[in-house]
Each structure stands twice: as structure tokens, then as C-alpha cells.
Amino acid sequence: MLKIIILITSLISLSAPAFAATQCGPFYLRADKSGWFSVNGERAKTQKVTFSKEKGDYDNATIKLLVKNSKAPGMIDMELTNPEGKGMLRAQIVRTSQSQIRIRGLYDCESVK
């Protein structure tokens, strides 16, 4: 079990150079040294990396994040995809009841240096 945790941690930490800093609409995404993403300065509560082609290929990866909303109460569910080097972010406010309005957006991403 410890080997699996170390493997996952090392794979996530390899994503830091691939996604060093990205601007997607109003969201600024940056990976820290441990491989965890922060969005507008808020560290992700959960994150999952899925490779679409081969393992370790961060140019064709999907990263799912759950982040605390820094502008309002609640959480934001995000999915960052990078098909063939073109980044795209899907963001949706997590609703606490079915009667709340659904708010979501789709943003193009650009690398920030």
C-alpha cells in the first residue's frame, strides 16, 4: 500500500512542470512542489489525474479538482483537460440542493510564465 501511495505522489509531482501556471478565464491554476493544485490561491480539496493515452503523458491528461470558492461560500468542481496541448477548463458551482440554479462555465486556458 505504501508503494502505491509513493507512486501516485511521484506521478502527481511530475505534473508540476507540465502545468506550472495556467490562466483559464478568471481562474489562475498553479501546481506546488508536492503536485497539488491551487486555484486563485486556494489549494484543491481533492484532485484526481487521469491519463487519456499513456501513463505520465500530461499533454493528454484530465485533472479533476474540487476547490473552495474564494469569492462566495461553497465549492467549485473543476475539470482541466489538455487534449493535444490545448487546455480547457470546465467549472461548475457545487449545488447544495436541487432547487438552486446550476452555474457552470467553459474556459480556454493559456500558459502563464
PDB file of C-alpha atoms in Angstrom:
ATOM      1  CA  MET A   1       0.000   0.000   0.000  1.00  0.00           C
ATOM      2  CA  LEU A   2       2.829   2.374   0.850  1.00  0.00           C
ATOM      3  CA  LYS A   3       4.422   1.717  -2.551  1.00  0.00           C
ATOM      4  CA  ILE A   4       1.169   2.679  -4.303  1.00  0.00           C
ATOM      5  CA  ILE A   5       0.916   5.923  -2.328  1.00  0.00           C
ATOM      6  CA  ILE A   6       4.533   6.797  -3.133  1.00  0.00           C
ATOM      7  CA  LEU A   7       3.950   6.002  -6.830  1.00  0.00           C
ATOM      8  CA  ILE A   8       0.830   8.176  -7.003  1.00  0.00           C
ATOM      9  CA  THR A   9       2.562  11.027  -5.179  1.00  0.00           C
ATOM     10  CA  SER A  10       5.549  10.887  -7.511  1.00  0.00           C
ATOM     11  CA  LEU A  11       3.316  10.819 -10.606  1.00  0.00           C
ATOM     12  CA  ILE A  12       1.360  13.817  -9.365  1.00  0.00           C
ATOM     13  CA  SER A  13       4.545  15.682  -8.550  1.00  0.00           C
ATOM     14  CA  LEU A  14       5.666  15.161 -12.151  1.00  0.00           C
ATOM     15  CA  SER A  15       2.629  17.167 -13.225  1.00  0.00           C
ATOM     16  CA  ALA A  16       4.017  20.345 -11.643  1.00  0.00           C
ATOM     17  CA  PRO A  17       6.348  21.191 -14.561  1.00  0.00           C
ATOM     18  CA  ALA A  18       3.680  20.320 -17.136  1.00  0.00           C
ATOM     19  CA  PHE A  19       1.077  22.574 -15.516  1.00  0.00           C
ATOM     20  CA  ALA A  20       3.359  25.102 -13.812  1.00  0.00           C
ATOM     21  CA  ALA A  21       0.909  28.007 -14.164  1.00  0.00           C
ATOM     22  CA  THR A  22      -2.229  28.285 -16.266  1.00  0.00           C
ATOM     23  CA  GLN A  23      -4.815  31.036 -16.699  1.00  0.00           C
ATOM     24  CA  CYS A  24      -8.300  29.801 -17.607  1.00  0.00           C
ATOM     25  CA  GLY A  25     -10.768  32.689 -17.721  1.00  0.00           C
ATOM     26  CA  PRO A  26     -10.962  34.096 -14.163  1.00  0.00           C
ATOM     27  CA  PHE A  27      -9.129  31.090 -12.702  1.00  0.00           C
ATOM     28  CA  TYR A  28      -5.359  31.017 -12.121  1.00  0.00           C
ATOM     29  CA  LEU A  29      -4.170  27.415 -11.642  1.00  0.00           C
ATOM     30  CA  ARG A  30      -0.735  26.586 -10.287  1.00  0.00           C
ATOM     31  CA  ALA A  31       0.818  23.351  -9.064  1.00  0.00           C
ATOM     32  CA  ASP A  32       3.012  23.414  -5.971  1.00  0.00           C
ATOM     33  CA  LYS A  33       6.120  21.316  -5.325  1.00  0.00           C
ATOM     34  CA  SER A  34       4.077  18.430  -3.932  1.00  0.00           C
ATOM     35  CA  GLY A  35       1.937  18.288  -7.111  1.00  0.00           C
ATOM     36  CA  TRP A  36      -1.242  19.717  -5.594  1.00  0.00           C
ATOM     37  CA  PHE A  37      -3.024  22.455  -7.499  1.00  0.00           C
ATOM     38  CA  SER A  38      -4.200  25.765  -6.151  1.00  0.00           C
ATOM     39  CA  VAL A  39      -6.834  27.867  -7.862  1.00  0.00           C
ATOM     40  CA  ASN A  40      -6.687  31.618  -7.238  1.00  0.00           C
ATOM     41  CA  GLY A  41      -4.586  30.884  -4.147  1.00  0.00           C
ATOM     42  CA  GLU A  42      -6.961  28.233  -2.699  1.00  0.00           C
ATOM     43  CA  ARG A  43      -5.483  24.730  -2.502  1.00  0.00           C
ATOM     44  CA  ALA A  44      -7.616  21.969  -4.020  1.00  0.00           C
ATOM     45  CA  LYS A  45      -9.511  19.846  -1.504  1.00  0.00           C
ATOM     46  CA  THR A  46      -9.447  16.830  -3.837  1.00  0.00           C
ATOM     47  CA  GLN A  47      -7.660  16.127  -7.092  1.00  0.00           C
ATOM     48  CA  LYS A  48      -7.549  13.204  -9.491  1.00  0.00           C
ATOM     49  CA  VAL A  49      -5.330  12.810 -12.567  1.00  0.00           C
ATOM     50  CA  THR A  50      -6.448  10.565 -15.440  1.00  0.00           C
ATOM     51  CA  PHE A  51      -4.271   9.914 -18.486  1.00  0.00           C
ATOM     52  CA  SER A  52      -6.096   9.513 -21.808  1.00  0.00           C
ATOM     53  CA  LYS A  53      -3.260   7.904 -23.763  1.00  0.00           C
ATOM     54  CA  GLU A  54      -0.283   6.594 -21.813  1.00  0.00           C
ATOM     55  CA  LYS A  55       0.618   6.973 -18.159  1.00  0.00           C
ATOM     56  CA  GLY A  56       2.741  10.024 -17.428  1.00  0.00           C
ATOM     57  CA  ASP A  57       1.641  11.849 -20.610  1.00  0.00           C
ATOM     58  CA  TYR A  58       0.467  15.126 -19.077  1.00  0.00           C
ATOM     59  CA  ASP A  59      -0.114  16.641 -22.530  1.00  0.00           C
ATOM     60  CA  ASN A  60      -3.140  14.322 -22.806  1.00  0.00           C
ATOM     61  CA  ALA A  61      -4.390  14.263 -19.229  1.00  0.00           C
ATOM     62  CA  THR A  62      -7.559  15.210 -17.370  1.00  0.00           C
ATOM     63  CA  ILE A  63      -7.318  16.706 -13.893  1.00  0.00           C
ATOM     64  CA  LYS A  64     -10.420  16.881 -11.712  1.00  0.00           C
ATOM     65  CA  LEU A  65     -10.365  19.347  -8.815  1.00  0.00           C
ATOM     66  CA  LEU A  66     -12.704  20.326  -6.003  1.00  0.00           C
ATOM     67  CA  VAL A  67     -11.812  23.785  -4.719  1.00  0.00           C
ATOM     68  CA  LYS A  68     -13.265  26.129  -2.110  1.00  0.00           C
ATOM     69  CA  ASN A  69     -14.870  29.135  -3.803  1.00  0.00           C
ATOM     70  CA  SER A  70     -12.774  32.178  -2.883  1.00  0.00           C
ATOM     71  CA  LYS A  71     -15.449  34.723  -3.899  1.00  0.00           C
ATOM     72  CA  ALA A  72     -18.571  33.154  -2.352  1.00  0.00           C
ATOM     73  CA  PRO A  73     -19.490  30.348   0.050  1.00  0.00           C
ATOM     74  CA  GLY A  74     -19.407  26.840  -1.343  1.00  0.00           C
ATOM     75  CA  MET A  75     -17.225  24.738  -3.608  1.00  0.00           C
ATOM     76  CA  ILE A  76     -16.320  24.674  -7.306  1.00  0.00           C
ATOM     77  CA  ASP A  77     -15.989  21.399  -9.222  1.00  0.00           C
ATOM     78  CA  MET A  78     -13.379  21.738 -11.993  1.00  0.00           C
ATOM     79  CA  GLU A  79     -12.110  19.560 -14.814  1.00  0.00           C
ATOM     80  CA  LEU A  80      -8.943  20.616 -16.625  1.00  0.00           C
ATOM     81  CA  THR A  81      -8.323  18.767 -19.878  1.00  0.00           C
ATOM     82  CA  ASN A  82      -5.301  19.180 -22.076  1.00  0.00           C
ATOM     83  CA  PRO A  83      -6.050  17.380 -25.354  1.00  0.00           C
ATOM     84  CA  GLU A  84      -3.096  17.742 -27.725  1.00  0.00           C
ATOM     85  CA  GLY A  85      -1.679  20.727 -25.846  1.00  0.00           C
ATOM     86  CA  LYS A  86      -4.842  22.885 -25.882  1.00  0.00           C
ATOM     87  CA  GLY A  87      -6.065  23.462 -22.346  1.00  0.00           C
ATOM     88  CA  MET A  88      -9.749  23.686 -21.461  1.00  0.00           C
ATOM     89  CA  LEU A  89     -11.365  24.138 -18.046  1.00  0.00           C
ATOM     90  CA  ARG A  90     -14.919  23.174 -17.149  1.00  0.00           C
ATOM     91  CA  ALA A  91     -16.091  24.731 -13.888  1.00  0.00           C
ATOM     92  CA  GLN A  92     -19.373  24.271 -12.019  1.00  0.00           C
ATOM     93  CA  ILE A  93     -20.579  25.614  -8.684  1.00  0.00           C
ATOM     94  CA  VAL A  94     -21.473  22.695  -6.422  1.00  0.00           C
ATOM     95  CA  ARG A  95     -25.151  22.980  -5.513  1.00  0.00           C
ATOM     96  CA  THR A  96     -26.365  22.122  -2.031  1.00  0.00           C
ATOM     97  CA  SER A  97     -29.952  21.473  -3.175  1.00  0.00           C
ATOM     98  CA  GLN A  98     -31.705  20.621  -6.443  1.00  0.00           C
ATOM     99  CA  SER A  99     -33.697  23.865  -6.327  1.00  0.00           C
ATOM    100  CA  GLN A 100     -30.558  26.010  -6.718  1.00  0.00           C
ATOM    101  CA  ILE A 101     -29.673  27.332 -10.144  1.00  0.00           C
ATOM    102  CA  ARG A 102     -26.881  25.497 -11.984  1.00  0.00           C
ATOM    103  CA  ILE A 103     -23.903  27.754 -12.730  1.00  0.00           C
ATOM    104  CA  ARG A 104     -21.163  26.443 -14.975  1.00  0.00           C
ATOM    105  CA  GLY A 105     -18.637  27.701 -17.461  1.00  0.00           C
ATOM    106  CA  LEU A 106     -16.146  26.546 -20.075  1.00  0.00           C
ATOM    107  CA  TYR A 107     -12.840  28.410 -20.412  1.00  0.00           C
ATOM    108  CA  ASP A 108      -9.858  28.226 -22.759  1.00  0.00           C
ATOM    109  CA  CYS A 109      -6.522  28.044 -20.954  1.00  0.00           C
ATOM    110  CA  GLU A 110      -3.214  29.737 -21.610  1.00  0.00           C
ATOM    111  CA  SER A 111       0.174  29.025 -20.076  1.00  0.00           C
ATOM    112  CA  VAL A 112       1.500  31.783 -17.823  1.00  0.00           C
ATOM    113  CA  LYS A 113       5.228  32.339 -17.447  1.00  0.00           C
TER     114      LYS A 113
END
